[in-house]
Coordinates of C-alpha atoms in Angstrom, one line a residue:
Chain A
X1 CA 2.7 -6.0 -43.6
X2 CA 1.7 -6.5 -40.0
X3 CA 4.1 -7.1 -37.1
X4 CA 4.3 -10.9 -37.0
X5 CA 4.0 -12.8 -33.7
X6 CA 6.4 -15.7 -32.9
X7 CA 3.9 -18.4 -33.9
X8 CA 3.2 -16.6 -37.2
X9 CA 6.8 -17.1 -38.5
X10 CA 5.8 -19.6 -41.3
X11 CA 3.2 -17.1 -42.4
X12 CA 5.7 -14.3 -42.4
X13 CA 8.0 -16.4 -44.7
X14 CA 5.1 -17.0 -47.1
X15 CA 4.0 -13.4 -47.1
X16 CA 7.6 -12.3 -47.7
X17 CA 7.9 -14.7 -50.7
X18 CA 4.7 -13.4 -52.1
X19 CA 5.9 -9.8 -51.8
X20 CA 9.2 -10.7 -53.5
X21 CA 7.4 -12.5 -56.3
X22 CA 5.1 -9.5 -56.8
X23 CA 8.2 -7.3 -57.0
X24 CA 9.7 -9.5 -59.7
X25 CA 6.4 -9.7 -61.5
X26 CA 6.1 -5.9 -61.6
X27 CA 9.5 -5.9 -63.3
X28 CA 7.7 -7.9 -65.9
X29 CA 10.0 -10.7 -67.0
X30 CA 8.2 -14.1 -66.6
X31 CA 4.5 -14.2 -65.6
X32 CA 4.4 -15.3 -62.0
X33 CA 0.8 -14.4 -61.2
X34 CA -0.3 -18.0 -61.1
X35 CA 2.5 -18.8 -58.5
X36 CA 1.5 -15.7 -56.5
X37 CA -2.2 -16.8 -56.3
X38 CA -1.2 -20.3 -55.3
X39 CA 1.0 -18.9 -52.5
X40 CA -1.7 -16.5 -51.5
X41 CA -4.2 -19.2 -51.2
X42 CA -1.7 -21.2 -49.1
X43 CA -1.0 -18.2 -46.9
X44 CA -4.8 -17.6 -46.3
X45 CA -5.3 -21.2 -45.4
X46 CA -2.3 -21.1 -43.0
X47 CA -3.7 -18.0 -41.4
X48 CA -7.1 -19.5 -41.0
X49 CA -5.6 -22.7 -39.5
X50 CA -3.3 -20.8 -37.1
X51 CA -6.2 -18.6 -35.8
X52 CA -8.7 -21.4 -35.6
X53 CA -6.3 -23.2 -33.2
X54 CA -4.7 -20.5 -31.1
X55 CA -3.6 -21.6 -27.7
X56 CA -4.5 -19.4 -24.7
X57 CA -0.9 -18.1 -24.6
X58 CA -1.0 -17.3 -28.3
X59 CA -4.2 -15.5 -27.8
X60 CA -2.5 -13.5 -25.1
X61 CA 0.1 -12.4 -27.7
X62 CA -2.7 -11.5 -30.1
X63 CA -4.5 -9.5 -27.4
X64 CA -1.3 -7.6 -26.8
X65 CA -0.5 -7.0 -30.4
X66 CA 0.9 -3.5 -30.9
X67 CA -1.3 -2.9 -34.0
X68 CA -4.5 -4.0 -32.4
X69 CA -7.1 -1.2 -32.5
X70 CA -6.9 1.1 -29.4
X71 CA -9.3 3.5 -27.8
X72 CA -8.7 6.3 -30.3
X73 CA -9.4 3.9 -33.2
X74 CA -12.7 2.8 -31.8
X75 CA -13.7 6.4 -31.2
X76 CA -12.8 7.4 -34.7
X77 CA -14.8 4.7 -36.3
X78 CA -17.7 4.1 -33.9
X79 CA -18.7 7.6 -32.7
X80 CA -20.1 10.5 -34.7
X81 CA -19.0 12.7 -31.8
X82 CA -16.6 12.4 -28.9
X83 CA -16.2 15.1 -26.4
X84 CA -13.4 14.1 -24.0
X85 CA -13.8 15.1 -20.3
X86 CA -10.6 15.3 -18.3
X87 CA -9.4 15.1 -14.7
X88 CA -10.3 13.5 -11.3
X89 CA -10.8 16.9 -9.6
X90 CA -8.3 15.8 -6.9
X91 CA -4.9 15.3 -8.4
X92 CA -4.4 15.0 -12.1
X93 CA -5.7 13.9 -15.5
X94 CA -4.5 10.3 -16.2
X95 CA -4.2 9.6 -20.0
X96 CA -4.2 5.9 -19.4
X97 CA -8.0 6.1 -19.1
X98 CA -9.9 8.4 -21.5
X99 CA -13.6 9.3 -21.1
X100 CA -16.2 11.6 -22.4
X101 CA -19.5 12.2 -24.1
X102 CA -20.0 10.2 -27.2
X103 CA -22.6 9.6 -29.8
X104 CA -22.9 6.1 -31.2
X105 CA -25.6 5.3 -33.7
X106 CA -27.8 8.0 -32.3
X107 CA -27.3 6.9 -28.6
X108 CA -25.8 9.6 -26.5
X109 CA -23.5 7.9 -24.0
X110 CA -20.6 8.2 -21.7
X111 CA -17.6 6.3 -23.2
X112 CA -14.7 5.4 -21.0
X113 CA -11.7 3.2 -21.7
X114 CA -8.1 2.4 -21.5
X115 CA -5.7 3.8 -24.1
X116 CA -2.4 2.0 -24.5
X117 CA -0.9 4.3 -27.3
X118 CA 0.3 3.3 -30.7
X119 CA 3.9 4.5 -30.9
X120 CA 6.7 5.2 -28.4
X121 CA 5.6 8.8 -27.6
X122 CA 1.9 8.0 -27.2
X123 CA 2.7 4.8 -25.3
X124 CA 4.7 6.8 -22.8
X125 CA 1.9 9.5 -22.6
X126 CA -0.7 6.9 -21.9
X127 CA 1.6 4.9 -19.7
X128 CA 0.9 1.8 -21.8
X129 CA -2.7 1.7 -20.6
X130 CA -1.7 1.2 -17.0
X131 CA -3.9 3.6 -15.0
X132 CA -3.1 5.3 -11.7
X133 CA -5.6 6.1 -9.0
X134 CA -6.4 9.4 -10.7
X135 CA -7.5 7.4 -13.8
X136 CA -10.0 5.3 -11.9
X137 CA -11.2 8.4 -10.0
X138 CA -11.8 10.1 -13.3
X139 CA -13.8 7.1 -14.4
X140 CA -15.8 7.2 -11.2
X141 CA -16.5 10.9 -11.7
X142 CA -17.7 10.3 -15.2
X143 CA -19.8 7.3 -14.3
X144 CA -21.5 9.4 -11.5
X145 CA -22.0 12.2 -14.0
X146 CA -23.6 9.9 -16.5
X147 CA -25.8 8.4 -13.7
X148 CA -27.1 11.9 -12.7
X149 CA -28.1 12.8 -16.2
X150 CA -29.3 9.4 -17.5
X151 CA -26.5 8.7 -20.0
X152 CA -25.7 5.0 -20.6
X153 CA -22.1 4.1 -19.9
X154 CA -20.0 2.1 -22.4
X155 CA -16.5 1.0 -21.4
X156 CA -13.7 -0.4 -23.5
X157 CA -11.3 -2.4 -21.4
X158 CA -7.7 -2.9 -22.6
X159 CA -5.0 -2.9 -19.9
X160 CA -2.3 -5.2 -18.6
X161 CA -3.3 -4.0 -15.2
X162 CA -3.3 -1.0 -12.9
X163 CA 0.1 0.7 -12.6
X164 CA 2.3 -0.8 -9.9
X165 CA 4.3 2.2 -8.6
X166 CA 5.2 4.0 -5.4
X167 CA 3.1 7.1 -6.0
X168 CA 0.1 5.0 -7.2
X169 CA 0.2 3.1 -3.9
X170 CA 0.6 6.3 -1.9
X171 CA -2.5 7.8 -3.6
X172 CA -4.5 4.7 -2.9
X173 CA -4.5 2.5 -6.0
X174 CA -6.5 -0.2 -4.3
X175 CA -9.0 2.2 -2.9
X176 CA -9.5 3.8 -6.3
X177 CA -10.2 0.4 -7.9
X178 CA -12.5 -0.7 -5.1
X179 CA -14.5 2.6 -5.4
X180 CA -14.7 2.2 -9.2
X181 CA -16.2 -1.2 -8.9
X182 CA -18.6 0.2 -6.4
X183 CA -19.5 3.0 -8.8
X184 CA -20.2 0.5 -11.6
X185 CA -22.5 -1.4 -9.2
X186 CA -24.4 1.7 -8.1
X187 CA -25.2 3.0 -11.6
X188 CA -28.9 3.4 -12.4
X189 CA -28.1 3.6 -16.1
X190 CA -27.0 0.8 -18.4
X191 CA -23.3 -0.2 -18.3
X192 CA -22.1 -2.1 -21.3
X193 CA -18.4 -3.3 -20.9
X194 CA -16.3 -4.6 -23.7
X195 CA -13.0 -6.5 -23.2
X196 CA -11.3 -5.5 -26.4
X197 CA -7.7 -6.5 -25.7
X198 CA -6.2 -7.3 -22.4
X199 CA -8.5 -7.6 -19.4
X200 CA -5.9 -7.4 -16.7
X201 CA -7.1 -8.1 -13.2
X202 CA -8.4 -5.3 -10.9
X203 CA -7.4 -2.7 -13.4
X204 CA -9.9 -4.2 -15.8
X205 CA -12.8 -5.2 -13.5
X206 CA -12.8 -1.6 -12.2
X207 CA -14.4 -0.6 -15.5
X208 CA -16.0 -4.0 -16.4
X209 CA -18.6 -4.6 -13.8
X210 CA -21.4 -4.2 -16.3
X211 CA -25.0 -5.3 -17.1
X212 CA -23.6 -6.8 -20.2
X213 CA -19.9 -7.9 -20.8
X214 CA -18.8 -8.3 -24.4
X215 CA -15.4 -9.8 -25.3
X216 CA -13.5 -10.0 -28.5
X217 CA -12.7 -13.5 -29.8
X218 CA -8.9 -13.1 -29.3
X219 CA -9.0 -10.9 -26.2
X220 CA -7.9 -12.3 -22.8
X221 CA -9.4 -11.6 -19.3
X222 CA -7.7 -12.9 -16.1
X223 CA -7.1 -12.3 -12.4
X224 CA -3.3 -12.0 -13.0
X225 CA -1.1 -12.0 -16.0
X226 CA 0.0 -15.5 -17.1
X227 CA 3.6 -14.5 -16.4
X228 CA 2.7 -13.3 -12.9
X229 CA 0.7 -16.5 -12.1
X230 CA 3.5 -18.7 -13.4
X231 CA 6.2 -16.9 -11.4
X232 CA 4.1 -17.3 -8.2
X233 CA 2.6 -20.8 -8.6
X234 CA 5.2 -22.5 -10.8
X235 CA 8.1 -20.3 -9.6
X236 CA 9.1 -20.0 -13.3
X237 CA 8.0 -17.2 -15.6
X238 CA 8.5 -19.4 -18.6
X239 CA 5.5 -21.5 -17.5
X240 CA 3.3 -18.6 -18.6
X241 CA 1.7 -20.7 -21.4
X242 CA 0.7 -23.3 -18.7
X243 CA -0.7 -20.6 -16.5
X244 CA -2.7 -19.1 -19.4
X245 CA -4.1 -22.5 -20.1
X246 CA -4.9 -23.3 -16.5
X247 CA -6.5 -19.9 -15.7
X248 CA -9.0 -20.1 -18.6
X249 CA -8.2 -16.6 -20.0
X250 CA -9.8 -16.9 -23.4
X251 CA -13.2 -15.6 -24.6
X252 CA -14.2 -19.1 -25.6
X253 CA -13.6 -20.4 -22.1
X254 CA -15.1 -17.5 -20.3
X255 CA -18.2 -17.7 -22.6
X256 CA -18.6 -21.4 -21.9
X257 CA -18.2 -20.8 -18.1
X258 CA -20.7 -18.0 -18.2
X259 CA -18.5 -15.1 -17.2
X260 CA -19.1 -13.0 -20.4
X261 CA -22.3 -12.4 -22.2
X262 CA -21.3 -12.0 -25.8
X263 CA -18.3 -13.3 -27.6
X264 CA -17.6 -10.9 -30.5
X265 CA -15.9 -12.6 -33.5
X266 CA -12.8 -11.0 -35.0
X267 CA -11.9 -10.9 -38.7
X268 CA -9.6 -13.6 -40.0
X269 CA -6.1 -13.3 -38.4
X270 CA -7.3 -11.0 -35.6
X271 CA -8.6 -7.5 -35.1
X272 CA -5.2 -6.0 -36.0
X273 CA -5.4 -7.4 -39.6
X274 CA -8.7 -5.6 -40.3
X275 CA -9.5 -3.0 -37.6
X276 CA -12.5 -1.6 -39.4
X277 CA -14.3 -4.9 -39.7
X278 CA -13.5 -5.7 -36.0
X279 CA -14.7 -2.3 -34.8
X280 CA -17.9 -2.5 -36.9
X281 CA -18.8 -5.9 -35.4
X282 CA -18.2 -4.6 -31.9
X283 CA -20.3 -1.5 -32.6
X284 CA -23.1 -3.6 -33.9
X285 CA -23.3 -5.6 -30.6
X286 CA -22.9 -2.5 -28.4
X287 CA -25.8 -0.7 -30.2
X288 CA -27.9 -3.8 -30.0
X289 CA -27.4 -4.2 -26.3
X290 CA -27.8 -0.5 -25.6
X291 CA -31.2 -0.7 -27.4
X292 CA -32.3 -3.5 -25.1
X293 CA -31.0 -2.0 -21.9
X294 CA -32.3 1.6 -22.3
X295 CA -35.8 0.2 -22.1
X296 CA -35.2 -1.0 -18.5
X297 CA -35.9 1.1 -15.5
X298 CA -33.1 2.4 -13.3
X299 CA -34.1 0.0 -10.5
X300 CA -34.1 -3.0 -12.9
X301 CA -30.7 -2.1 -14.2
X302 CA -29.1 -1.8 -10.8
X303 CA -30.8 -4.8 -9.3
X304 CA -30.0 -7.0 -12.3
X305 CA -26.3 -6.0 -12.2
X306 CA -26.0 -6.7 -8.5
X307 CA -27.7 -10.1 -8.9
X308 CA -25.4 -11.0 -11.8
X309 CA -22.3 -10.5 -9.7
X310 CA -23.7 -12.1 -6.6
X311 CA -24.2 -15.3 -8.7
X312 CA -20.6 -15.5 -9.8
X313 CA -19.6 -18.5 -7.8
X314 CA -18.2 -20.8 -10.5
X315 CA -21.2 -23.2 -10.1
Chain B
X1 CA 1.9 -40.6 4.7
X2 CA 3.0 -43.8 6.2
X3 CA 2.0 -45.5 9.4
X4 CA 4.8 -44.1 11.5
X5 CA 4.4 -40.5 10.5
X6 CA 0.6 -40.8 11.0
X7 CA 1.0 -42.0 14.6
X8 CA 3.8 -39.5 15.3
X9 CA 1.7 -36.6 13.9
X10 CA -1.3 -37.6 16.0
X11 CA 0.9 -37.5 19.1
X12 CA 2.6 -34.3 18.2
X13 CA 0.5 -32.0 20.4
X14 CA 1.3 -34.0 23.4
X15 CA 5.0 -34.7 22.7
X16 CA 6.1 -31.4 21.4
X17 CA 4.7 -29.4 24.3
X18 CA 7.5 -30.7 26.5
X19 CA 10.3 -29.9 24.1
X20 CA 12.0 -26.6 24.8
X21 CA 11.6 -25.7 21.1
X22 CA 8.0 -25.1 21.6
X23 CA 8.1 -23.2 24.8
X24 CA 10.0 -20.4 23.3
X25 CA 9.7 -18.5 20.0
X26 CA 11.7 -15.9 18.3
X27 CA 10.1 -12.5 17.5
X28 CA 10.4 -12.1 13.7
X29 CA 10.9 -8.4 14.1
X30 CA 13.4 -8.0 16.9
X31 CA 14.7 -11.6 17.1
X32 CA 14.2 -11.6 20.9
X33 CA 13.4 -15.0 22.4
X34 CA 9.9 -14.9 24.0
X35 CA 8.3 -17.3 26.3
X36 CA 5.4 -18.7 24.2
X37 CA 2.9 -18.5 27.0
X38 CA 3.8 -14.9 27.7
X39 CA 3.5 -14.1 24.0
X40 CA 0.0 -15.6 23.8
X41 CA -1.1 -13.8 26.9
X42 CA 0.1 -10.6 25.3
X43 CA -2.3 -11.3 22.4
X44 CA 0.6 -12.5 20.2
X45 CA 2.2 -9.2 20.4
X46 CA 6.0 -9.1 21.1
X47 CA 6.4 -7.7 24.7
X48 CA 9.8 -6.3 23.7
X49 CA 9.2 -4.5 20.4
X50 CA 5.4 -4.5 20.0
X51 CA 5.5 -6.5 16.8
X52 CA 1.9 -7.7 16.0
X53 CA 2.1 -11.4 15.1
X54 CA -0.4 -13.0 12.7
X55 CA -3.3 -14.7 14.3
X56 CA -6.2 -16.7 13.0
X57 CA -10.0 -16.6 13.5
X58 CA -10.0 -18.6 16.8
X59 CA -7.5 -16.4 18.6
X60 CA -9.1 -13.2 17.2
X61 CA -12.6 -14.2 18.3
X62 CA -11.3 -15.0 21.8
X63 CA -9.6 -11.6 22.0
X64 CA -12.2 -9.3 20.4
X65 CA -15.5 -10.5 21.9
X66 CA -16.5 -9.7 25.5
X67 CA -15.1 -12.5 27.7
X68 CA -14.3 -14.2 24.5
X69 CA -18.0 -15.3 24.2
X70 CA -19.2 -15.7 20.7
X71 CA -21.0 -18.1 18.3
X72 CA -19.3 -19.1 15.1
X73 CA -21.6 -18.9 12.1
X74 CA -21.8 -21.8 9.6
X75 CA -19.4 -21.5 6.6
X76 CA -21.3 -21.5 3.3
X77 CA -20.4 -24.1 0.7
X78 CA -18.7 -23.1 -2.5
X79 CA -17.7 -25.2 -5.5
X80 CA -14.3 -26.9 -5.0
X81 CA -11.9 -26.4 -7.8
X82 CA -14.3 -25.3 -10.5
X83 CA -11.6 -24.9 -13.1
X84 CA -9.8 -28.2 -12.3
X85 CA -6.7 -26.1 -11.8
X86 CA -3.3 -27.6 -11.6
X87 CA 0.1 -25.9 -11.2
X88 CA 2.9 -27.9 -9.6
X89 CA 0.1 -29.4 -7.5
X90 CA -3.6 -29.9 -8.0
X91 CA -5.7 -27.1 -6.4
X92 CA -8.0 -29.8 -5.1
X93 CA -5.1 -31.2 -3.1
X94 CA -4.0 -27.7 -1.9
X95 CA -7.5 -26.9 -0.6
X96 CA -7.8 -30.3 1.1
X97 CA -4.4 -29.8 2.8
X98 CA -5.4 -26.3 3.9
X99 CA -8.7 -27.7 5.4
X100 CA -6.9 -30.4 7.2
X101 CA -4.3 -28.0 8.6
X102 CA -6.8 -25.3 9.8
X103 CA -9.9 -27.3 10.4
X104 CA -11.8 -24.6 8.4
X105 CA -13.8 -24.7 5.2
X106 CA -12.1 -21.7 3.7
X107 CA -10.0 -18.6 4.6
X108 CA -12.8 -16.5 6.1
X109 CA -14.8 -17.3 9.2
X110 CA -17.7 -15.3 10.8
X111 CA -18.8 -15.2 14.4
X112 CA -21.4 -13.2 16.3
X113 CA -21.1 -11.7 19.7
X114 CA -20.5 -8.4 21.6
X115 CA -17.6 -6.1 21.4
X116 CA -17.4 -3.7 24.4
X117 CA -21.1 -4.2 24.9
X118 CA -22.0 -3.6 21.2
X119 CA -23.5 -6.4 19.1
X120 CA -21.5 -7.2 16.0
X121 CA -20.8 -9.9 13.4
X122 CA -17.1 -10.3 12.9
X123 CA -15.4 -11.9 10.0
X124 CA -11.7 -13.0 10.3
X125 CA -9.6 -14.0 7.4
X126 CA -7.0 -16.7 8.0
X127 CA -3.6 -16.1 6.4
X128 CA -2.8 -19.7 7.3
X129 CA -5.4 -20.9 4.9
X130 CA -3.7 -20.6 1.4
X131 CA -2.5 -17.1 2.3
X132 CA -5.9 -15.9 3.1
X133 CA -6.6 -15.8 -0.7
X134 CA -10.0 -14.9 -2.0
X135 CA -12.0 -17.3 -4.1
X136 CA -15.7 -18.1 -4.3
X137 CA -15.6 -19.6 -0.8
X138 CA -14.3 -16.4 0.8
X139 CA -16.7 -14.4 -1.3
X140 CA -19.6 -16.6 -0.1
X141 CA -18.5 -16.3 3.6
X142 CA -18.2 -12.5 3.2
X143 CA -21.7 -12.2 1.9
X144 CA -23.0 -14.6 4.6
X145 CA -21.3 -12.4 7.3
X146 CA -22.8 -9.2 5.9
X147 CA -26.2 -10.7 5.7
X148 CA -26.0 -12.1 9.2
X149 CA -25.2 -8.5 10.3
X150 CA -28.2 -7.2 8.4
X151 CA -30.5 -9.9 10.0
X152 CA -29.2 -9.0 13.5
X153 CA -29.3 -5.2 12.7
X154 CA -25.7 -4.8 13.8
X155 CA -22.5 -3.8 12.1
X156 CA -20.2 -6.1 10.1
X157 CA -16.6 -5.9 11.2
X158 CA -14.0 -7.6 8.9
X159 CA -10.4 -8.4 9.9
X160 CA -8.6 -8.7 6.6
X161 CA -5.4 -10.8 6.0
X162 CA -4.8 -11.9 2.4
X163 CA -2.2 -12.2 -0.3
X164 CA -5.0 -11.3 -2.7
X165 CA -7.2 -13.2 -5.2
X166 CA -6.9 -17.0 -5.4
X167 CA -5.3 -17.6 -8.8
X168 CA -6.4 -21.2 -8.8
X169 CA -9.9 -20.0 -9.3
X170 CA -9.0 -17.8 -12.3
X171 CA -11.6 -15.3 -13.4
X172 CA -14.0 -16.6 -10.6
X173 CA -11.6 -15.1 -8.0
X174 CA -11.6 -11.7 -9.9
X175 CA -15.4 -11.7 -9.9
X176 CA -15.3 -11.9 -6.1
X177 CA -14.2 -8.2 -6.1
X178 CA -17.6 -7.0 -7.4
X179 CA -19.4 -9.9 -5.7
X180 CA -18.3 -8.9 -2.2
X181 CA -18.9 -5.2 -3.0
X182 CA -22.5 -6.0 -3.6
X183 CA -22.7 -7.3 0.0
X184 CA -21.3 -4.0 1.2
X185 CA -24.0 -2.2 -0.8
X186 CA -26.6 -4.3 1.0
X187 CA -25.2 -3.2 4.4
X188 CA -25.2 0.4 3.2
X189 CA -28.8 0.1 2.0
X190 CA -29.7 -1.3 5.5
X191 CA -28.0 1.7 7.1
X192 CA -25.6 -0.5 9.0
X193 CA -21.9 0.2 9.6
X194 CA -19.2 -1.7 7.8
X195 CA -15.9 -1.5 9.6
X196 CA -12.5 -2.8 8.3
X197 CA -9.6 -3.8 10.4
X198 CA -6.6 -4.4 8.2
X199 CA -4.1 -6.9 9.6
X200 CA -0.7 -8.1 8.3
X201 CA -0.7 -8.7 5.4
X202 CA -3.5 -7.4 3.2
X203 CA -2.7 -7.0 -0.5
X204 CA -3.9 -7.5 -4.0
X205 CA -7.6 -8.1 -4.9
X206 CA -8.8 -8.0 -1.3
X207 CA -7.3 -4.5 -0.9
X208 CA -8.9 -3.5 -4.2
X209 CA -12.4 -4.5 -3.0
X210 CA -13.8 -4.9 0.5
X211 CA -10.7 -4.1 2.5
X212 CA -10.8 -0.5 1.3
X213 CA -14.5 0.2 1.4
X214 CA -15.1 0.5 5.2
X215 CA -17.1 3.3 6.8
X216 CA -14.1 3.2 9.2
X217 CA -10.7 2.0 8.2
X218 CA -8.5 0.7 11.1
X219 CA -5.2 -1.1 10.8
X220 CA -2.9 -2.9 13.3
X221 CA 0.5 -1.4 13.8
X222 CA 3.1 -2.4 11.2
X223 CA 0.6 -4.3 9.0
X224 CA 1.7 -4.6 5.3
X225 CA -1.2 -3.1 3.2
X226 CA -1.0 -2.5 -0.5
X227 CA -2.3 -3.2 -4.0
X228 CA 0.8 -4.3 -5.9
X229 CA 3.6 -6.5 -4.5
X230 CA 6.8 -4.8 -3.5
X231 CA 8.9 -7.0 -5.9
X232 CA 6.6 -6.0 -8.8
X233 CA 6.9 -2.4 -7.9
X234 CA 10.7 -2.6 -7.6
X235 CA 10.9 -4.3 -11.0
X236 CA 8.7 -1.6 -12.6
X237 CA 10.3 1.5 -11.2
X238 CA 13.8 0.2 -10.6
X239 CA 14.3 2.2 -7.5
X240 CA 14.5 1.3 -3.8
X241 CA 11.3 1.6 -2.0
X242 CA 10.8 4.3 0.7
X243 CA 11.2 3.5 4.3
X244 CA 8.1 2.0 5.8
X245 CA 6.4 1.7 2.4
X246 CA 3.0 0.0 2.4
X247 CA 3.0 -0.3 6.2
X248 CA 0.0 0.8 8.3
X249 CA 1.7 4.0 9.6
X250 CA 2.6 4.9 6.0
X251 CA -0.9 4.5 4.8
X252 CA -2.2 6.5 7.8
X253 CA 0.2 9.4 6.9
X254 CA -1.1 9.2 3.3
X255 CA -4.7 9.5 4.3
X256 CA -5.8 6.0 3.5
X257 CA -6.8 5.0 7.1
X258 CA -8.7 6.5 10.0
X259 CA -6.4 5.1 12.6
X260 CA -3.7 2.6 13.6
X261 CA -4.7 0.8 16.8
X262 CA -2.8 -1.6 19.0
X263 CA -4.3 -5.0 19.3
X264 CA -5.0 -4.6 23.0
X265 CA -7.0 -1.5 22.4
X266 CA -9.1 -2.8 19.5
X267 CA -12.2 -4.0 21.5
X268 CA -12.5 -0.6 23.2
X269 CA -11.9 1.4 20.0
X270 CA -14.3 -0.8 18.0
X271 CA -17.0 -0.6 20.7
X272 CA -16.8 3.2 20.9
X273 CA -16.9 3.5 17.1
X274 CA -19.9 1.2 16.8
X275 CA -21.6 3.1 19.5
X276 CA -21.2 6.4 17.6
X277 CA -22.4 5.0 14.3
X278 CA -25.4 3.0 15.8
X279 CA -26.8 5.8 18.0
X280 CA -26.7 8.6 15.5
X281 CA -30.1 10.2 14.9
X282 CA -31.6 11.0 11.6
X283 CA -35.1 12.6 11.4
X284 CA -37.4 11.3 8.8
X285 CA -38.9 13.9 6.5

């Protein structure tokens, strides 16, 4: 059973009862299968209802779900080959951002993305997906490499934000992000960016300044975390749900406002309940969009990307 | 606002000038009482400890341009409150109050003139306007400044002062990071210098975009410059921050700046720098 979120408690109770009944049923005494099917139907309806009406704050929880697919899951299912390339050539290799050559449905590309990790050891190794300057500088290096040899770039964005630490500041966290945005804008190859989980502020846009921006149905994308916004503007961190609402962090809102290009639907109950289905639908859109973009000239790609961001006024 | 406060406020400039409160101010760094006139004549720098006070576009233009002569460029329009954002107050009211208090359209104003004999377009961010925060209005003003420089074939010099992105504009404020970066790309394509002068404080999304992309990076002494806020960093690492952390001198020592320059020397330094960059020779093939 998945890890249940706070708002999924009623569902958890139902699922637990179903599991209990199944256990009893296996023991074979009275036949409870009719009751099990009835409860399963009820649970499915509850799940559908819950996920059809998620608030922005609930979506934030889903986007952060520990079992949501991460970079390594996308690579394993989407790519017939992945050849990681490490290091920023200046200081270190940052495991919070992974990148390398990848083959996806015949397209040879440069794949770059955040990795949050899936258990305690890997979360520590990947610093929970919070990159340091060396992570962004690796991304810049790989984007420039892709540009030199004509490989399209695909990014998978999933970070609560760039790492806020003393050493990160000393090594120029802000400069690294600014240069990474600049590198995205200078590319003469296609850049397809997908917000797959959390699109946290500067740490996200550093990899997401794309020709096309895709976003999962339950992903969130914002200038600051709802908690951060609430503690600054409301002076109360518990106002995070209000901040999430006010900032318009959901894919549906951003699609309506024109800040993303494709909203990618997730399976019922979120990507973490059926990662394979979620990854397959994302792959389909990525491949579709790559197919369109690779036909454009390098000048067209660069000019269109610049024009797209110049027009982002909220009008 | 009632009738009495309205009248009292409209008289304040006249009335307050004669009160001793307003003739003196206390340096926030060394707590020394300074005669206000002396402080302003000293470019809003404390004569005792050298603390560089925060100044807005008007004072900056007067100081930086030759004989203070300049023409202010029109402020481009941007959508007001596109998300209908409301926290404890409505964003529409906050922006209205900021406009009334500063007399400006938004937190970035451009002007054109000469610095030590060199033509330049200068943009100044106003921390007094909603903490100098960057939304679509600031983005539009930055683009307008860069393009005015391209039209005049001169450098664009930006004086940054900002708490970061304007949260009340949500994702639109985040999009100003790439948007302003496109304007810098246009300056680079035109072969024109882009010079950044970081002033106190410059943090968040502004640092993570145009404030760190200058051909030349200058900062005023003691300016706070960083990506993450100090409180956030402290909560994350649970350690005390090093002495002078995120100050101009600290960034200089860590290789993030070309120089830290006193306010009084800025016109000369900028003029000399522009002269080098604008008179370089490149032979065509």
